[in-house]
Structures are given as C-alpha cells and as structure tokens.
Short mmCIF file of C-alpha atoms in Angstrom, two decimals:
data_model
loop_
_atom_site.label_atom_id
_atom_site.label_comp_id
_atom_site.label_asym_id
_atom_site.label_seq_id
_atom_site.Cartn_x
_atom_site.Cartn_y
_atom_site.Cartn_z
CA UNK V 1 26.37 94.13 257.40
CA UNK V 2 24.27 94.85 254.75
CA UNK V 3 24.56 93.63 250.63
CA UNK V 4 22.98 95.68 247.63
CA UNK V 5 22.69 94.22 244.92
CA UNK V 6 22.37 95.26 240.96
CA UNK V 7 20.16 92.74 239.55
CA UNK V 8 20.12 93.00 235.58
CA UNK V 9 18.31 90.53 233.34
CA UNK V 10 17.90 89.79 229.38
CA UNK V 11 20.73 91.54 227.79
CA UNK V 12 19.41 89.73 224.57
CA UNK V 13 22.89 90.48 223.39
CA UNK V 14 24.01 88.90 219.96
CA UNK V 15 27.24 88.51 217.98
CA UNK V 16 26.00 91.11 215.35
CA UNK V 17 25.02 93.16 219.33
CA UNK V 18 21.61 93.58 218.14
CA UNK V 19 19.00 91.70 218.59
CA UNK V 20 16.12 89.72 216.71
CA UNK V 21 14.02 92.39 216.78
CA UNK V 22 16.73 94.75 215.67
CA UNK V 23 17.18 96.24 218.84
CA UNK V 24 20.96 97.53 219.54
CA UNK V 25 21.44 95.43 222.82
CA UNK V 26 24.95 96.60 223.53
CA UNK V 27 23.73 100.06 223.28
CA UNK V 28 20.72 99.00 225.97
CA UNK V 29 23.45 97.56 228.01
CA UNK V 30 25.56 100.48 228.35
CA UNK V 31 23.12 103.11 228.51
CA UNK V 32 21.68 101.35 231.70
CA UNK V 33 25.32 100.67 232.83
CA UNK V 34 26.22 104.01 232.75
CA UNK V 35 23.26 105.42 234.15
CA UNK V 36 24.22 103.25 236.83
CA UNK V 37 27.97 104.56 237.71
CA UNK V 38 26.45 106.93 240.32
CA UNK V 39 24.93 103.87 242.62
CA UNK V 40 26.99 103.69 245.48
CA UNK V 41 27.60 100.52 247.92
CA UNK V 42 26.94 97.65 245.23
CA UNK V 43 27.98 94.18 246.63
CA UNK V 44 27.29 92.43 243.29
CA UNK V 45 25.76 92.41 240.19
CA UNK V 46 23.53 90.01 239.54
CA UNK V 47 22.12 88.96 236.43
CA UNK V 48 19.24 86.09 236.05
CA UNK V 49 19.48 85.37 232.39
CA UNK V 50 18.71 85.65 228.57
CA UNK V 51 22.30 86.96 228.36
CA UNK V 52 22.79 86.06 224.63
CA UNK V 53 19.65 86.41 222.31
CA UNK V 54 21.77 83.67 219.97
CA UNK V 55 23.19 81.47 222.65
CA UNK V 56 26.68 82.61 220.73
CA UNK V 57 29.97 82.59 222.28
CA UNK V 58 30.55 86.07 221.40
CA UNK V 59 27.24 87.04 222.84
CA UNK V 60 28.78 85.89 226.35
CA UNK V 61 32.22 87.84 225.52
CA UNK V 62 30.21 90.92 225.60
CA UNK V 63 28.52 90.55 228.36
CA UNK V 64 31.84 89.76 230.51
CA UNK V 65 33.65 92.65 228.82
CA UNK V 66 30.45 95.22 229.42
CA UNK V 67 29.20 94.05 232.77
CA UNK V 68 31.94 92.58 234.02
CA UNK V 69 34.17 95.76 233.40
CA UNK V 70 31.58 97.37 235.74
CA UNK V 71 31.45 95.14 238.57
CA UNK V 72 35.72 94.90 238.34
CA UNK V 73 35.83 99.12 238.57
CA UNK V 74 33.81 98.47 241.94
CA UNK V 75 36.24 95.61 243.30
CA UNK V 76 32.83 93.24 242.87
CA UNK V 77 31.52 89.76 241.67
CA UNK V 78 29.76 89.28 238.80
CA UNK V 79 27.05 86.39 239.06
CA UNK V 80 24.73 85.16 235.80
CA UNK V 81 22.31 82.44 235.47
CA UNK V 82 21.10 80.78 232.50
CA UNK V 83 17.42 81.71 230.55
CA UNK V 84 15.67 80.36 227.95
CA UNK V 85 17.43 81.82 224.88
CA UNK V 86 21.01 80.87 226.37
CA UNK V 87 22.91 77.98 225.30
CA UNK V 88 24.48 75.92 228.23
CA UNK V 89 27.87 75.01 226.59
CA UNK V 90 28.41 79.01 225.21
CA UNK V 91 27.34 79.97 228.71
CA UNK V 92 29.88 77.31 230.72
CA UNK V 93 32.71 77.71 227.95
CA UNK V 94 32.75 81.86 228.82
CA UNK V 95 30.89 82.43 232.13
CA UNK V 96 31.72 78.82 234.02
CA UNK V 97 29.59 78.51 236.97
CA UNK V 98 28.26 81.99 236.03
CA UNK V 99 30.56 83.28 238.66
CA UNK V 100 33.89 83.80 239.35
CA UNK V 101 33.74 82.26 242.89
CA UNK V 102 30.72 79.56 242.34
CA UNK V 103 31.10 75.87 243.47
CA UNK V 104 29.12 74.30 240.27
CA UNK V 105 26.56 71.64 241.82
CA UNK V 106 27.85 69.33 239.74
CA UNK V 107 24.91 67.85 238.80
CA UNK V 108 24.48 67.36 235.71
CA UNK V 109 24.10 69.70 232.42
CA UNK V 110 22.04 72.77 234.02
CA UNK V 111 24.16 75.93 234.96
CA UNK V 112 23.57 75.59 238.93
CA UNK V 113 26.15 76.99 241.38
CA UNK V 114 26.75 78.66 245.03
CA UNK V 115 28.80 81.38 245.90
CA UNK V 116 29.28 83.01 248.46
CA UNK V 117 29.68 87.35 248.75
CA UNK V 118 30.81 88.65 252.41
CA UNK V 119 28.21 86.22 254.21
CA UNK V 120 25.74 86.25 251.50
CA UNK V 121 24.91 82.72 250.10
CA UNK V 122 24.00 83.19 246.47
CA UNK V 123 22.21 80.65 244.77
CA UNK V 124 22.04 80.11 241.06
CA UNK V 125 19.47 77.79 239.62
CA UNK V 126 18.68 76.85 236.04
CA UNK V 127 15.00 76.73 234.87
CA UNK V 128 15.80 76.05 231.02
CA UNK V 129 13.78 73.94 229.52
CA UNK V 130 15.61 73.25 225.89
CA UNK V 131 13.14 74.56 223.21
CA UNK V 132 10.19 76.00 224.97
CA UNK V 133 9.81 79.47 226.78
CA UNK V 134 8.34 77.86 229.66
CA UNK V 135 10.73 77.32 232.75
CA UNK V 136 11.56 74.40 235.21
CA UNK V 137 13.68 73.59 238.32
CA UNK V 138 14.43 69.75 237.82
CA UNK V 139 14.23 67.63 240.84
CA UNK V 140 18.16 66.70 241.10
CA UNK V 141 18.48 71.09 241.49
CA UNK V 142 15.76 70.65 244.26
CA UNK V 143 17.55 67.95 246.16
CA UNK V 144 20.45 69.78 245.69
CA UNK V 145 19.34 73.31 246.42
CA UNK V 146 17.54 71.13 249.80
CA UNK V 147 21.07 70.25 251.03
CA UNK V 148 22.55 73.90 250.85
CA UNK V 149 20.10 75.20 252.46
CA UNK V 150 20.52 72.88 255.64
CA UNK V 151 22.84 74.81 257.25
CA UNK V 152 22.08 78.55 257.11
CA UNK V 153 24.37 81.25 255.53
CA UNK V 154 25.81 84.13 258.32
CA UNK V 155 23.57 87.08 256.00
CA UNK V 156 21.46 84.40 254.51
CA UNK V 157 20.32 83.40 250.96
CA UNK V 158 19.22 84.98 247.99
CA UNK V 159 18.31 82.63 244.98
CA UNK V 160 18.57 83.56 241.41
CA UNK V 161 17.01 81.87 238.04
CA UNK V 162 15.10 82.77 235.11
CA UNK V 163 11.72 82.40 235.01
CA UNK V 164 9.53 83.69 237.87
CA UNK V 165 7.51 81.48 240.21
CA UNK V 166 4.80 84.50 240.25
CA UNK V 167 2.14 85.70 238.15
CA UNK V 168 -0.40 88.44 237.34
CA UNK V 169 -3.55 86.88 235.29
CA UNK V 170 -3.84 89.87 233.24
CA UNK V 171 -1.63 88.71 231.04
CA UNK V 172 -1.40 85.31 228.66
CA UNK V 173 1.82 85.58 228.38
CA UNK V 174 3.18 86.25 232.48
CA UNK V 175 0.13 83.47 233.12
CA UNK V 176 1.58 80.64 231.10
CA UNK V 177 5.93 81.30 230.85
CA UNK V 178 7.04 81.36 234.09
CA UNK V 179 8.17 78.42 236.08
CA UNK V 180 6.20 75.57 235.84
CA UNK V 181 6.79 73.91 239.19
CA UNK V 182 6.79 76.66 241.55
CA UNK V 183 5.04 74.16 244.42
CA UNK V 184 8.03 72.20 244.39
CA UNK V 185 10.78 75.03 244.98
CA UNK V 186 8.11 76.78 247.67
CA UNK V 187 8.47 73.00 249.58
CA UNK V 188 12.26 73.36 249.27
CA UNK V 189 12.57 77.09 250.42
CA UNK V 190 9.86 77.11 253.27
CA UNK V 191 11.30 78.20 256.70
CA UNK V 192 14.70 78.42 254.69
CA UNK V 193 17.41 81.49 255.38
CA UNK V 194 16.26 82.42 251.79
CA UNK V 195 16.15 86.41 251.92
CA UNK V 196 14.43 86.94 248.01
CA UNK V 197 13.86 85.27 244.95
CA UNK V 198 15.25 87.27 241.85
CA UNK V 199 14.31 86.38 238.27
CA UNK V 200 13.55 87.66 234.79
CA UNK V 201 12.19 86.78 231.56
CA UNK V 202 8.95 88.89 231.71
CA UNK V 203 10.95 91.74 231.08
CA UNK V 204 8.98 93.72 233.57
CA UNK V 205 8.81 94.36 236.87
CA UNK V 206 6.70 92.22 239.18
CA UNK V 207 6.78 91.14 242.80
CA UNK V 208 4.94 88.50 244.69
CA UNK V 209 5.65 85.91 247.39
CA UNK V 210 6.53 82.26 247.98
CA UNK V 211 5.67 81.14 250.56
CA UNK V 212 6.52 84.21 252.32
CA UNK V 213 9.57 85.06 250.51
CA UNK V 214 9.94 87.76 248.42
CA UNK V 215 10.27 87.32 244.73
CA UNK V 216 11.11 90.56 242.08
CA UNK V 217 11.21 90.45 238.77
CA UNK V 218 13.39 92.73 237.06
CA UNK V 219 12.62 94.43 234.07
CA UNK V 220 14.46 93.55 230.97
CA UNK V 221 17.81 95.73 229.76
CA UNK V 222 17.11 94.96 226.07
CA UNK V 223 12.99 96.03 225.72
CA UNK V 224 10.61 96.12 228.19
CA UNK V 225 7.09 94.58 228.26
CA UNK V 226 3.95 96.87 228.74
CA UNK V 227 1.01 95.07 230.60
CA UNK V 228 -1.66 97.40 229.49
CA UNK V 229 -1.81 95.60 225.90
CA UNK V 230 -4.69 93.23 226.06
CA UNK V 231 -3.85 90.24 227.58
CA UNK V 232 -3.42 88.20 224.49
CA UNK V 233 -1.09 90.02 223.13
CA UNK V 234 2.41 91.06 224.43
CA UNK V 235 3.60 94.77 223.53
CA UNK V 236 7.06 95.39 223.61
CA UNK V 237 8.83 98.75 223.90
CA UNK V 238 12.22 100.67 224.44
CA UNK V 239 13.60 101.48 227.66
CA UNK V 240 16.20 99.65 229.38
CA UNK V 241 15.81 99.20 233.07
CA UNK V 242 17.18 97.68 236.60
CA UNK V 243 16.75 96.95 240.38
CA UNK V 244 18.68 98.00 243.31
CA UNK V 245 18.67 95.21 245.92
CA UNK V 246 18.70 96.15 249.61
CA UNK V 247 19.52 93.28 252.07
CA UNK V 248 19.96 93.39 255.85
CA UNK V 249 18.31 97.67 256.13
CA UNK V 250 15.15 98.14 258.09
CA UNK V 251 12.86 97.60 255.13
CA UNK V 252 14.72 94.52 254.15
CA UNK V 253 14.62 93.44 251.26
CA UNK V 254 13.86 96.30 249.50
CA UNK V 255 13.62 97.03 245.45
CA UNK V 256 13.71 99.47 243.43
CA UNK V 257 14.05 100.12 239.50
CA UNK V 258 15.94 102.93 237.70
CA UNK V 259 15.47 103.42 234.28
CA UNK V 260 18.00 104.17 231.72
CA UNK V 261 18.06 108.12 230.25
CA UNK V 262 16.99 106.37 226.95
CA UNK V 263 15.42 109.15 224.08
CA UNK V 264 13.25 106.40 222.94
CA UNK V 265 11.44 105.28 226.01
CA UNK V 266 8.50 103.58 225.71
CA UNK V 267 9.06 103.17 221.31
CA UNK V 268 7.04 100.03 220.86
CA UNK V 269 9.83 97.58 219.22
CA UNK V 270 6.99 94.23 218.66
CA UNK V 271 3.45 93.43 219.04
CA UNK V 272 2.70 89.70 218.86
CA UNK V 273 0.38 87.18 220.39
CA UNK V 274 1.06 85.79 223.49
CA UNK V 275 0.80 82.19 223.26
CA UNK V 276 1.87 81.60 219.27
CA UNK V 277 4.31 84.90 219.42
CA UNK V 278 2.68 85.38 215.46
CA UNK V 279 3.20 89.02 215.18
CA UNK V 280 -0.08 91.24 215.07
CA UNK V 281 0.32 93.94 212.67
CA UNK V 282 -2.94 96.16 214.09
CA UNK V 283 -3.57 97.56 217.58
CA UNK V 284 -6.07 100.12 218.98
CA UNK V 285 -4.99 103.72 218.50
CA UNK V 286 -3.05 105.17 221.56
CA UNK V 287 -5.58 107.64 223.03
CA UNK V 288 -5.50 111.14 223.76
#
C-alpha cells in the first residue's frame, strides 16, 4: 500500500497573521490550501517547520485551525516539526509531539517524536539551534533516532526536520544554514528502512541524497527564495508553494511541487545579504 504525502513548510504565520516582512501568511496558507482541495489520496500532511514567524501561541492556533481543518476533512494526521523561528514551549503547549498520534522521545527539550500512519514510520527530528539560523541534530536525537530504526517499519521510514542536510554552492545562504552535522545523521540512517528525508527552511525546492536516500526540500508557503540572485545575496518573492509525496509507486519516492494560483507570483517581498541578512536596497535591473 502506498502513502502520499502533503509536505508544507514555513507558514511564517504570526499573531497579527502577517509576517515580518509584511507578508499576509494566513492568506499564503490558504491560497495554497485551497489550491490543494483537488489532490486526491493524501495519507498526511506533513509540515517540517517555521510554523510561527513569532514563536507565539496564537501563531500555532492558526496553523491547527487552517491546516489541521484540512487534514480532518480528509479523515488524516497532521504531523509538524519544529524550525528555527519556532519556540519549543508555544510549539509543545498547542501542537504536543507535533502530532496527534506521536510517542515524544522523551529526551529532553527538542520537539522529537514517532508516529506511525498505516505502516508508515514517521520520524520527527528537531534541528533548532536557539538563536542562530543554522541547524543541528544533537547526539541524544541520534542515539535515539539509532534505536527506532533497529527494527524496520512494515512501509518503512520517512524522517522529517528543518534544515536540510543538502546543498547547492551557488548560494551563501543554502551553503552555510542548513544542518550542520549532516555526517552524523548519514552514519545513523545508512542501510536504514528510511524511504526520504523531508525538510525546509530554504524556502525552495532542492533535492539531493544521503547516503543514498532521498532528501526534498520543499519550497516555503509564506515567500519563496529565487537562486538566480547572486549568491551573496538572498532574493525573496511571492508565491506560495508545496510537494506531493509518493511512497511505495514504481518511481518511489517521487516529488512534485504545485504552486498556489497566487496574482503576485514571483513579487520580490526582500533583498538582503546572505550571511548578515542587512537588507540591500539596489539590485541589477531585471532584463528584457
């Protein structure tokens, strides 16, 4: 039996519902959502973090009432991890585990958990690294994430966290932000019943291996990045996006990304500089 999966990441959502940059969020979050209403055969939705753009309580409220209204109309789970603008205790005090079914690991402060959708093991990790953009899987998740995996799951794994263990090096910002021990987690997940490796944070889409597991980065809901800035600089712009999942098909896995019906696709929203985030007030004319 197959699993499909909508992955969603950084709803940036707020308790005003927009964001720092003055993006509406919730309006993001819809749009996409809606969009979305005609894919059939979802098994979950998944989504890997930067849920509230303020860490607020009510930031989490509206993502259970938005996305969570979506995956109840379709009789399915709703799974979130943590990212690096979320705040632990808002997170745990509205989303738990980050799923309604998730064992917590028990571990310690980080928002870890396993649950477990018609055969499918899904494992949340937390990179968050308090303060910093940059990501991390601390050892005790390792050891723990060592011992689930033991004993494979009847349709397998599929981990979920933040920031990606891949990069491009066109880009400053996709070169230095993403997880900063991805050596460690390959040792853990080698020869593993780990299907694919879903993350965020770049707000793009990106895929790449670990080892020989898949990894895809979903673009963001709230803004997307646009890689053909210079590399020192990160260009954001309008258009909310997702991924469908495909587990357990011919071509398994398989991704790939709708966009949301968004008027104002590709409106650049900020331009700043990739490692200091200063914001750059001048770019090169878009050409003709």
């Amino acid at each position: 039996m197959g699993h499909r999966i909508l992955h969603l990441s950084d709803t940036h959502l707020t308790a005003s519902g927009i964001d720092g940059y003055g993006v509406d969020a919730v309006a993001a979050l819809k749009q996409i959502l809606f969009d979305a209403r005609h894919i059939d055969g979802l098994s979950l939705v998944l989504v890997s973090g930067d849920i509230a753009d303020d860490g607020s309580v009510a930031g989490y409220l509206t993502a259970r009432e938005i996305i969570g209204e979506f995956a109840a109309g379709r009789g399915i789970p709703l799974v979130c991890t943590v990212g690096n603008h979320d705040d632990r205790a808002a997170f745990a005090q509205v989303l738990g585990t980050g799923s309604d079914t998730g064992q917590d690991w028990a571990g310690g402060a980080e928002r870890a958990a396993v649950s477990d959708v018609a055969g499918l093991r899904v494992i949340t990790l937390d990179s968050q690294i308090p303060g910093s953009a940059k990501g991390l899987i601390c050892p005790e998740q390792l050891q723990w994430l060592a011992g689930v995996l033991a004993d494979p799951a009847p349709a397998g794994s599929i981990l979920a966290f933040h920031h990606p263990p891949v990069h491009v090096p066109t880009s400053d910002f996709v070169t230095n932000f993403g997880l900063g021990n991805a050596d460690e987690l390959a040792e853990v997940v080698a020869g593993s019943d780990v299907q694919a490796i879903l993350c965020g944070h770049f707000h793009l889409q990106l895929t790449g291996h670990l080892r020989g597991i898949p990894v895809w980065v979903t673009p963001g809901v709230v803004t997307r990045i646009d890689l053909t800035a210079p590399r020192h600089l990160v260009r954001t712009v309008m258009g909310a996006s997702a991924t469908v999942v495909d587990l357990g098909g011919p071509f398994s896995p398989a991704f790939h990304v709708v966009h949301a019906r968004d008027p104002e696709v590709g409106r650049p929203v900020y331009l700043v500089d990739a490692m200091s985030w200063a914001p750059v007030s001048t770019e090169e004319p878009i050409g003709t």
